[in-house]
CSV table of C-alpha atoms in Angstrom, one decimal:
chain,number,residue,atom,x,y,z
A,1,MET,CA,20.4,34.5,110.1
A,2,LYS,CA,19.3,32.0,107.4
A,3,ALA,CA,15.7,31.3,106.6
A,4,SER,CA,14.1,28.0,107.1
A,5,SER,CA,14.5,25.5,104.3
A,6,HIS,CA,10.7,25.0,104.2
A,7,PRO,CA,9.0,28.2,102.9
A,8,GLU,CA,5.7,29.4,104.1
A,9,ASN,CA,3.0,29.1,101.3
A,10,ARG,CA,0.4,31.8,100.8
A,11,SER,CA,-1.9,32.7,97.9
A,12,VAL,CA,-1.3,36.4,97.7
A,13,VAL,CA,1.4,38.5,99.3
A,14,VAL,CA,1.0,42.2,99.4
A,15,ILE,CA,4.1,44.3,100.1
A,16,GLY,CA,3.1,47.4,102.1
A,17,ALA,CA,0.1,48.2,104.3
A,18,GLY,CA,-0.4,51.7,103.0
A,19,PRO,CA,-3.6,52.8,101.2
A,20,SER,CA,-3.1,50.7,98.0
A,21,GLY,CA,-2.0,47.7,100.0
A,22,ALA,CA,-4.8,47.9,102.5
A,23,ILE,CA,-7.4,48.4,99.7
A,24,ALA,CA,-6.1,45.6,97.5
A,25,ALA,CA,-5.7,43.1,100.5
A,26,ALA,CA,-9.3,43.9,101.7
A,27,LEU,CA,-10.8,43.5,98.3
A,28,LEU,CA,-9.1,40.1,97.7
A,29,LYS,CA,-10.0,38.9,101.2
A,30,ARG,CA,-13.6,39.9,100.6
A,31,GLN,CA,-13.5,37.6,97.5
A,32,GLY,CA,-12.4,34.7,99.7
A,33,HIS,CA,-8.6,34.7,98.9
A,34,ASP,CA,-5.8,34.0,101.4
A,35,VAL,CA,-3.9,37.3,101.7
A,36,LEU,CA,-0.8,38.2,103.7
A,37,VAL,CA,0.6,41.8,104.0
A,38,ILE,CA,4.2,42.4,104.8
A,39,GLU,CA,4.9,45.9,106.1
A,40,ARG,CA,8.4,47.3,106.9
A,41,GLN,CA,7.3,49.8,109.5
A,42,ARG,CA,5.1,49.9,112.6
A,43,PHE,CA,1.8,51.9,112.2
A,44,PRO,CA,1.0,54.7,112.8
A,45,ARG,CA,3.9,56.2,110.8
A,46,PHE,CA,4.3,59.5,109.1
A,47,SER,CA,3.5,59.8,105.3
A,48,ILE,CA,3.1,62.8,103.0
A,49,GLY,CA,0.0,63.1,100.8
A,50,GLU,CA,-2.7,64.4,103.1
A,51,SER,CA,-5.3,65.8,100.7
A,52,LEU,CA,-7.6,63.1,99.2
A,53,LEU,CA,-9.5,63.4,96.0
A,54,SER,CA,-13.1,62.5,95.7
A,55,HIS,CA,-12.4,59.4,93.6
A,56,CYS,CA,-10.6,57.9,96.6
A,57,LEU,CA,-13.8,57.3,98.4
A,58,ASP,CA,-15.1,55.1,95.6
A,59,PHE,CA,-12.4,52.6,96.4
A,60,ILE,CA,-12.7,53.0,100.2
A,61,GLU,CA,-16.4,52.3,99.8
A,62,GLU,CA,-15.7,49.3,97.6
A,63,ALA,CA,-13.4,47.9,100.3
A,64,GLY,CA,-16.0,48.2,103.0
A,65,MET,CA,-14.2,51.0,104.8
A,66,LEU,CA,-16.2,54.1,104.1
A,67,GLU,CA,-18.2,54.1,107.3
A,68,ALA,CA,-15.1,54.0,109.4
A,69,VAL,CA,-13.5,56.8,107.5
A,70,GLN,CA,-16.6,59.0,107.7
A,71,ALA,CA,-16.7,58.4,111.5
A,72,ALA,CA,-13.0,59.2,112.1
A,73,GLY,CA,-13.3,63.0,112.3
A,74,PHE,CA,-11.1,64.0,109.4
A,75,GLN,CA,-11.4,67.4,107.9
A,76,THR,CA,-14.1,67.6,105.2
A,77,LYS,CA,-12.8,68.6,101.8
A,78,HIS,CA,-15.3,70.0,99.2
A,79,GLY,CA,-12.8,71.1,96.5
A,80,ALA,CA,-9.7,73.0,95.6
A,81,ALA,CA,-8.9,76.7,95.8
A,82,PHE,CA,-6.2,78.4,93.7
A,83,GLY,CA,-4.5,81.8,94.5
A,84,CYS,CA,-1.9,83.9,92.8
A,85,GLY,CA,-1.3,87.4,94.0
A,86,LYS,CA,-4.8,89.0,93.9
A,87,ARG,CA,-6.2,86.3,91.7
A,88,TYR,CA,-8.4,83.6,93.3
A,89,THR,CA,-10.6,80.8,92.0
A,90,GLU,CA,-12.1,77.7,93.4
A,91,PHE,CA,-13.6,74.4,92.2
A,92,ASP,CA,-16.3,72.6,94.2
A,93,PHE,CA,-16.0,68.8,93.7
A,94,ARG,CA,-19.7,68.5,94.4
A,95,ASP,CA,-20.4,70.3,91.1
A,96,LYS,CA,-18.5,68.2,88.5
A,97,PHE,CA,-19.1,66.5,85.2
A,98,THR,CA,-18.5,62.9,86.4
A,99,GLU,CA,-20.8,61.1,88.7
A,100,GLY,CA,-19.3,59.9,92.0
A,101,HIS,CA,-18.4,61.2,95.4
A,102,GLY,CA,-18.1,65.0,95.7
A,103,SER,CA,-16.9,65.7,99.2
A,104,THR,CA,-13.8,63.9,100.5
A,105,TYR,CA,-11.3,64.4,103.3
A,106,GLN,CA,-8.0,66.0,104.3
A,107,VAL,CA,-6.2,63.6,106.6
A,108,GLN,CA,-3.2,63.2,108.7
A,109,ARG,CA,-1.8,60.2,106.9
A,110,ALA,CA,-0.4,58.5,110.0
A,111,ASP,CA,-4.0,58.1,111.4
A,112,PHE,CA,-5.6,57.5,108.0
A,113,ASP,CA,-3.2,54.8,106.9
A,114,LYS,CA,-3.5,53.0,110.2
A,115,LEU,CA,-7.3,53.2,110.0
A,116,LEU,CA,-7.4,51.6,106.6
A,117,ALA,CA,-4.9,48.9,107.6
A,118,ASP,CA,-6.9,48.2,110.8
A,119,GLN,CA,-10.1,47.9,108.7
A,120,ALA,CA,-8.4,45.4,106.4
A,121,ALA,CA,-7.3,43.4,109.5
A,122,LEU,CA,-10.8,43.5,110.9
A,123,GLN,CA,-11.9,41.9,107.6
A,124,GLY,CA,-9.5,39.0,108.2
A,125,VAL,CA,-6.3,40.2,106.4
A,126,GLU,CA,-3.2,39.2,108.2
A,127,ILE,CA,-0.7,42.0,108.4
A,128,ARG,CA,2.9,41.5,109.7
A,129,TYR,CA,4.5,44.8,110.8
A,130,GLU,CA,8.2,45.5,111.0
A,131,GLU,CA,9.1,42.8,108.5
A,132,GLU,CA,11.0,43.6,105.3
A,133,ILE,CA,11.3,41.9,101.9
A,134,THR,CA,15.1,41.5,101.2
A,135,ALA,CA,15.1,39.3,98.1
A,136,ALA,CA,12.6,38.2,95.4
A,137,ASP,CA,12.8,35.4,92.9
A,138,PHE,CA,10.2,35.1,90.1
A,139,ASP,CA,12.0,32.6,87.9
A,140,GLY,CA,10.6,29.5,89.6
A,141,SER,CA,7.2,27.9,89.4
A,142,ARG,CA,5.9,30.3,92.1
A,143,PRO,CA,7.2,33.7,93.3
A,144,SER,CA,9.6,33.4,96.2
A,145,LEU,CA,10.3,36.1,98.8
A,146,GLN,CA,12.9,36.4,101.5
A,147,VAL,CA,11.6,38.2,104.6
A,148,ARG,CA,13.6,39.7,107.5
A,149,ARG,CA,12.0,40.3,110.9
A,150,LEU,CA,12.9,43.2,113.2
A,151,ASP,CA,15.1,40.9,115.3
A,152,GLY,CA,17.2,39.9,112.3
A,153,SER,CA,15.7,36.4,111.8
A,154,GLU,CA,14.5,35.5,108.3
A,155,TYR,CA,12.0,33.2,106.7
A,156,ALA,CA,11.0,32.4,103.1
A,157,LEU,CA,7.6,32.9,101.5
A,158,GLN,CA,6.1,31.4,98.4
A,159,ALA,CA,3.0,32.8,96.8
A,160,ASP,CA,0.8,32.4,93.8
A,161,PHE,CA,1.1,36.2,93.2
A,162,VAL,CA,2.7,39.3,94.7
A,163,LEU,CA,1.3,42.8,94.7
A,164,ASP,CA,3.9,45.5,95.5
A,165,ALA,CA,2.2,48.4,97.3
A,166,SER,CA,5.4,49.5,99.0
A,167,GLY,CA,5.1,53.2,97.9
A,168,TYR,CA,8.3,55.2,97.9
A,169,GLY,CA,10.1,52.1,99.1
A,170,ARG,CA,9.6,50.6,95.6
A,171,VAL,CA,10.6,47.1,96.8
A,172,LEU,CA,10.2,45.1,93.6
A,173,PRO,CA,11.4,47.8,91.2
A,174,ARG,CA,14.7,47.9,93.2
A,175,LEU,CA,15.1,44.1,93.6
A,176,LEU,CA,14.1,43.3,90.0
A,177,ASP,CA,15.9,46.2,88.3
A,178,LEU,CA,12.6,47.7,87.1
A,179,GLU,CA,13.3,51.4,87.9
A,180,ALA,CA,13.3,53.9,85.1
A,181,PRO,CA,14.0,57.6,85.1
A,182,SER,CA,11.0,59.9,85.3
A,183,SER,CA,10.1,62.2,82.5
A,184,PHE,CA,9.7,65.1,84.9
A,185,PRO,CA,12.5,67.6,85.8
A,186,LEU,CA,14.1,67.3,89.2
A,187,ARG,CA,12.0,69.2,91.8
A,188,ARG,CA,12.3,69.6,95.5
A,189,ALA,CA,9.6,70.0,98.2
A,190,VAL,CA,10.1,71.5,101.6
A,191,PHE,CA,7.2,71.1,104.0
A,192,THR,CA,6.0,71.1,107.6
A,193,HIS,CA,2.9,70.9,109.8
A,194,ILE,CA,2.0,74.1,111.6
A,195,ARG,CA,-0.7,75.2,114.0
A,196,ASP,CA,-2.2,77.7,111.6
A,197,ASN,CA,-4.4,79.9,113.8
A,198,ILE,CA,-6.0,81.1,110.6
A,199,ASP,CA,-8.7,83.8,111.2
A,200,ASP,CA,-9.0,85.1,107.7
A,201,PRO,CA,-12.7,85.1,106.8
A,202,HIS,CA,-11.9,84.3,103.1
A,203,PHE,CA,-10.0,81.1,103.9
A,204,ASP,CA,-12.0,78.0,103.3
A,205,ARG,CA,-10.9,75.0,105.5
A,206,ASP,CA,-13.1,72.7,103.4
A,207,LYS,CA,-10.7,73.1,100.4
A,208,ILE,CA,-7.0,72.6,99.8
A,209,LEU,CA,-5.4,75.9,98.8
A,210,ILE,CA,-2.8,75.8,96.0
A,211,THR,CA,-0.9,79.0,95.7
A,212,THR,CA,1.2,80.0,92.7
A,213,HIS,CA,4.2,82.2,93.4
A,214,PRO,CA,3.3,85.7,92.1
A,215,GLU,CA,6.5,86.0,90.1
A,216,LEU,CA,7.8,82.4,89.6
A,217,ARG,CA,5.0,80.5,87.9
A,218,ASP,CA,6.8,77.1,88.3
A,219,VAL,CA,6.9,77.6,92.1
A,220,TRP,CA,3.8,76.7,94.1
A,221,PHE,CA,2.6,76.0,97.6
A,222,TRP,CA,0.1,73.7,99.3
A,223,THR,CA,-1.9,74.5,102.3
A,224,ILE,CA,-4.0,71.6,103.6
A,225,PRO,CA,-6.1,72.3,106.7
A,226,PHE,CA,-6.8,69.5,109.2
A,227,SER,CA,-9.7,69.3,111.7
A,228,ASP,CA,-7.5,69.9,114.7
A,229,GLY,CA,-6.5,73.4,113.8
A,230,ARG,CA,-3.2,72.4,112.1
A,231,CYS,CA,-2.3,72.3,108.5
A,232,SER,CA,0.2,70.9,106.2
A,233,LEU,CA,2.2,73.6,104.4
A,234,GLY,CA,4.8,73.0,101.7
A,235,VAL,CA,6.6,74.6,98.7
A,236,VAL,CA,7.6,72.9,95.5
A,237,ALA,CA,10.3,74.3,93.2
A,238,SER,CA,13.0,73.3,90.9
A,239,ALA,CA,16.5,73.0,92.3
A,240,GLU,CA,17.7,76.4,90.9
A,241,ARG,CA,14.9,78.2,92.7
A,242,TYR,CA,16.5,77.2,96.0
A,243,GLU,CA,19.8,78.8,95.1
A,244,GLY,CA,20.7,81.7,97.3
A,245,ARG,CA,18.1,80.8,99.9
A,246,PRO,CA,18.7,79.8,103.5
A,247,VAL,CA,20.2,76.4,104.0
A,248,ASP,CA,18.0,76.0,107.2
A,249,LEU,CA,14.8,74.4,105.9
A,250,ASP,CA,12.5,76.3,108.3
A,251,ALA,CA,14.0,79.7,107.2
A,252,CYS,CA,13.9,78.6,103.6
A,253,LEU,CA,10.2,77.7,103.7
A,254,LYS,CA,9.3,80.9,105.6
A,255,GLU,CA,11.1,83.0,103.1
A,256,PHE,CA,9.2,81.4,100.2
A,257,VAL,CA,5.9,81.9,102.1
A,258,MET,CA,6.5,85.5,102.8
A,259,GLU,CA,6.8,86.1,99.0
A,260,ALA,CA,3.2,84.9,98.4
A,261,PRO,CA,0.9,87.8,99.6
A,262,ASN,CA,-2.1,85.6,100.3
A,263,LEU,CA,-0.1,83.1,102.4
A,264,LYS,CA,1.7,85.9,104.2
A,265,ARG,CA,-1.7,87.3,105.2
A,266,ILE,CA,-3.4,84.0,106.0
A,267,LEU,CA,-0.6,82.5,108.1
A,268,LYS,CA,0.3,85.7,110.0
A,269,HIS,CA,-0.6,84.0,113.3
A,270,ALA,CA,0.9,80.6,112.5
A,271,GLU,CA,3.0,78.7,115.1
A,272,TRP,CA,5.9,77.0,113.3
A,273,ASP,CA,6.4,74.3,115.9
A,274,ILE,CA,7.7,71.3,113.8
A,275,PRO,CA,10.9,71.3,111.9
A,276,ALA,CA,10.5,71.4,108.1
A,277,ARG,CA,11.5,68.4,106.0
A,278,PRO,CA,12.7,68.0,102.4
A,279,ILE,CA,11.6,65.6,99.7
A,280,ASN,CA,14.1,65.5,96.8
A,281,GLY,CA,13.5,64.0,93.4
A,282,TYR,CA,10.2,62.5,94.2
A,283,SER,CA,9.0,61.7,90.6
A,284,ALA,CA,9.6,58.1,89.7
A,285,SER,CA,8.8,55.6,87.0
A,286,VAL,CA,9.3,51.9,86.0
A,287,LYS,CA,10.0,49.8,83.0
A,288,ALA,CA,6.9,47.7,83.5
A,289,LEU,CA,3.8,47.7,85.8
A,290,HIS,CA,3.6,43.9,85.9
A,291,GLY,CA,5.5,40.7,85.2
A,292,ARG,CA,5.2,36.9,85.7
A,293,GLY,CA,3.7,36.6,89.2
A,294,PHE,CA,3.6,40.2,90.2
A,295,ALA,CA,2.1,43.7,89.7
A,296,LEU,CA,3.1,47.1,90.9
A,297,LEU,CA,0.6,49.4,92.6
A,298,GLY,CA,0.6,53.2,93.2
A,299,ASN,CA,3.8,54.9,94.0
A,300,ALA,CA,5.7,51.6,93.8
A,301,ALA,CA,5.2,52.0,90.1
A,302,GLU,CA,5.1,55.7,89.3
A,303,PHE,CA,4.7,59.0,91.0
A,304,LEU,CA,4.1,62.1,89.0
A,305,ASP,CA,3.9,65.2,91.1
A,306,PRO,CA,2.0,66.4,94.3
A,307,VAL,CA,0.4,69.4,92.6
A,308,PHE,CA,-3.1,67.9,92.2
A,309,SER,CA,-2.9,65.3,95.0
A,310,SER,CA,-3.2,62.5,92.5
A,311,GLY,CA,-0.9,60.0,94.2
A,312,VAL,CA,-3.3,58.3,96.6
A,313,THR,CA,-6.0,58.3,94.0
A,314,ILE,CA,-3.8,56.5,91.5
A,315,ALA,CA,-2.7,54.1,94.2
A,316,MET,CA,-6.2,53.2,95.2
A,317,ARG,CA,-7.3,52.9,91.6
A,318,SER,CA,-4.4,50.6,90.8
A,319,ALA,CA,-5.3,48.5,93.9
A,320,SER,CA,-8.9,48.1,92.8
A,321,MET,CA,-8.0,47.2,89.2
A,322,ALA,CA,-5.3,44.7,90.2
A,323,ALA,CA,-7.5,43.0,92.7
A,324,ALA,CA,-10.2,42.5,90.1
A,325,VAL,CA,-7.8,41.0,87.6
A,326,LEU,CA,-6.1,38.9,90.2
A,327,HIS,CA,-9.4,37.5,91.6
A,328,ARG,CA,-10.2,36.2,88.1
A,329,GLN,CA,-6.7,34.8,87.6
A,330,LEU,CA,-6.8,33.0,91.0
A,331,ASN,CA,-10.2,31.5,90.0
A,332,GLY,CA,-8.6,29.9,86.9
A,333,GLU,CA,-9.6,32.4,84.3
A,334,ALA,CA,-7.1,33.6,81.6
A,335,VAL,CA,-6.3,37.2,82.1
A,336,ASP,CA,-4.2,39.8,80.2
A,337,TRP,CA,-2.4,42.1,82.7
A,338,GLU,CA,-1.3,44.5,80.0
A,339,SER,CA,-4.7,45.1,78.5
A,340,GLU,CA,-6.8,44.7,81.6
A,341,PHE,CA,-4.5,46.5,84.1
A,342,ALA,CA,-1.5,48.3,82.8
A,343,ALA,CA,-2.9,50.0,79.7
A,344,PRO,CA,-6.2,51.3,81.3
A,345,LEU,CA,-4.3,52.4,84.4
A,346,LYS,CA,-1.8,54.4,82.3
A,347,ARG,CA,-4.6,56.2,80.5
A,348,GLY,CA,-5.7,57.9,83.6
A,349,VAL,CA,-2.1,58.5,84.8
A,350,ASP,CA,-1.3,60.1,81.4
A,351,THR,CA,-4.4,62.3,81.8
A,352,PHE,CA,-3.0,63.6,85.1
A,353,ARG,CA,0.4,63.9,83.4
A,354,THR,CA,-0.9,66.2,80.8
A,355,TYR,CA,-2.4,68.6,83.3
A,356,VAL,CA,0.7,68.4,85.6
A,357,GLU,CA,2.9,69.4,82.6
A,358,GLY,CA,0.4,72.1,81.7
A,359,TRP,CA,0.6,73.4,85.3
A,360,TYR,CA,4.4,73.8,85.1
A,361,ASP,CA,4.5,75.3,81.6
A,362,GLY,CA,1.8,77.8,82.6
A,363,SER,CA,-0.9,76.7,80.1
A,364,PHE,CA,-3.1,74.9,82.7
A,365,GLN,CA,-2.6,77.8,85.1
A,366,ASP,CA,-4.1,80.1,82.4
A,367,VAL,CA,-7.1,77.8,82.3
A,368,ILE,CA,-7.4,77.6,86.1
A,369,TYR,CA,-7.4,81.3,86.6
A,370,TYR,CA,-9.5,82.2,83.6
A,371,GLU,CA,-12.3,84.5,84.7
A,372,ARG,CA,-14.8,83.9,81.8
A,373,ALA,CA,-14.7,80.1,81.6
A,374,GLN,CA,-17.9,78.3,80.5
A,375,PRO,CA,-19.6,76.6,83.5
A,376,GLU,CA,-19.7,73.2,81.7
A,377,ILE,CA,-16.0,73.3,80.9
A,378,ARG,CA,-15.2,74.2,84.5
A,379,ARG,CA,-17.3,71.1,85.6
A,380,MET,CA,-15.2,68.9,83.2
A,381,ILE,CA,-12.0,70.3,84.6
A,382,CYS,CA,-13.4,70.0,88.1
A,383,SER,CA,-13.9,66.2,87.5
A,384,ILE,CA,-10.2,65.8,86.7
A,385,LEU,CA,-9.2,67.8,89.8
A,386,ALA,CA,-11.5,65.5,91.8
A,387,GLY,CA,-9.6,62.4,90.6
A,388,TYR,CA,-11.9,61.2,87.8
A,389,ALA,CA,-9.2,61.0,85.2
A,390,TRP,CA,-10.5,57.7,83.7
A,391,ASP,CA,-13.9,59.0,82.6
A,392,ASP,CA,-13.6,59.0,78.8
A,393,ARG,CA,-17.0,60.6,78.5
A,394,ASN,CA,-15.2,63.8,79.7
A,395,PRO,CA,-13.7,65.4,76.6
A,396,TYR,CA,-10.8,66.7,78.7
A,397,VAL,CA,-10.0,63.1,79.7
A,398,ALA,CA,-10.6,61.5,76.2
A,399,GLU,CA,-8.4,64.1,74.5
A,400,PRO,CA,-6.4,65.8,77.2
A,401,GLN,CA,-3.5,67.2,75.2
A,402,ARG,CA,-5.6,68.6,72.3
A,403,ARG,CA,-8.3,69.9,74.5
A,404,LEU,CA,-5.9,71.6,76.9
A,405,ARG,CA,-4.0,73.2,74.1
A,406,VAL,CA,-7.1,74.7,72.5
A,407,LEU,CA,-8.5,75.8,75.9
A,408,ALA,CA,-5.2,77.3,77.0
A,409,GLU,CA,-4.9,79.3,73.8
A,410,LEU,CA,-8.4,80.7,74.4
A,411,CYS,CA,-7.7,81.5,78.0
A,412,ALA,CA,-4.4,83.2,77.2
A,413,THR,CA,-6.1,85.5,74.6
A,414,PRO,CA,-6.4,89.1,75.9
A,415,THR,CA,-9.9,90.3,76.7
A,416,PRO,CA,-11.2,92.7,74.0
A,417,ALA,CA,-11.2,96.3,75.1
């Protein structure tokens, strides 16, 4: 069905009502701008990425949503625990180098994302669910979008600016040929939600547990407890690590879990009542984070890896930064999206990238499990794990590659007899 010949005119169109879209829309609305959000799905809807970092709360608070999140009953998260065989260590986000929120939450994303979107709507943001952007034209005087409703009817939109917060849907990268190959190897995640029935006294529900396979250092598991007695459980491995394993995803995940002694012990009473799902080739990148009339937020631009739960943090950080630049632009100021948005955002993303790469080559694992680490260095590492990857006062943010290399060499040195 053809769209009307008279397009609807709006100031800002946000594609996607997930965390980055809801935050960006609310921030712009609070500054007095006209904002319309187009969301392809109906909320609540399932999404992966349940363990929030502390830095997320800074942006939730900025958008006026913190009180609602605090009242929602989500599982408190104070930090991250790491286990490998008999080795165990933990980082408490309340004891970190960078100032900011310490405790955060572990959330069922269906409920969390709907809460943020509803909070944006309560602030006056218009959200249209079950509508999809099918075409985009940025060559004219103003960006033009084609929108298809659930019933198949279509209409046209024109805007002063478009923010793509479509996450894995990656709407503008697909429509504008902006997609680029990721620098990360192809990996696969298999995950589910279980009723965990954990009674192990050493298990801390206030922390995400990241488990390293005792023999395959590039294979790891997440265990994310929720407040209702369930948890998210997943394994991440390269394609070849799945060879020879059961084709059935439930059996495959259980086989992996049984190879990790700590998980085998902790999850001995678990009820596996939801079929496991796969995520294949999740890492993604783009040729540019912005262009004439648009900018890309969060996973619509780049997704690294789930190991340190950085995805939602990067998404919210990009939303806050983009909203600040766009507010000034809409008020008639001259702005530079590359120097004021893309470059500073990439600095934090590249910090995360360094430690993700270090995780898979084993160097950062040596740092994580090092038993004689200096407390101040642990606090600096803890800040990065808590999401504060943009704090250049932290030496491990300012010089991540060199600092990690030196620290990893120290941690890999055998202890003197």
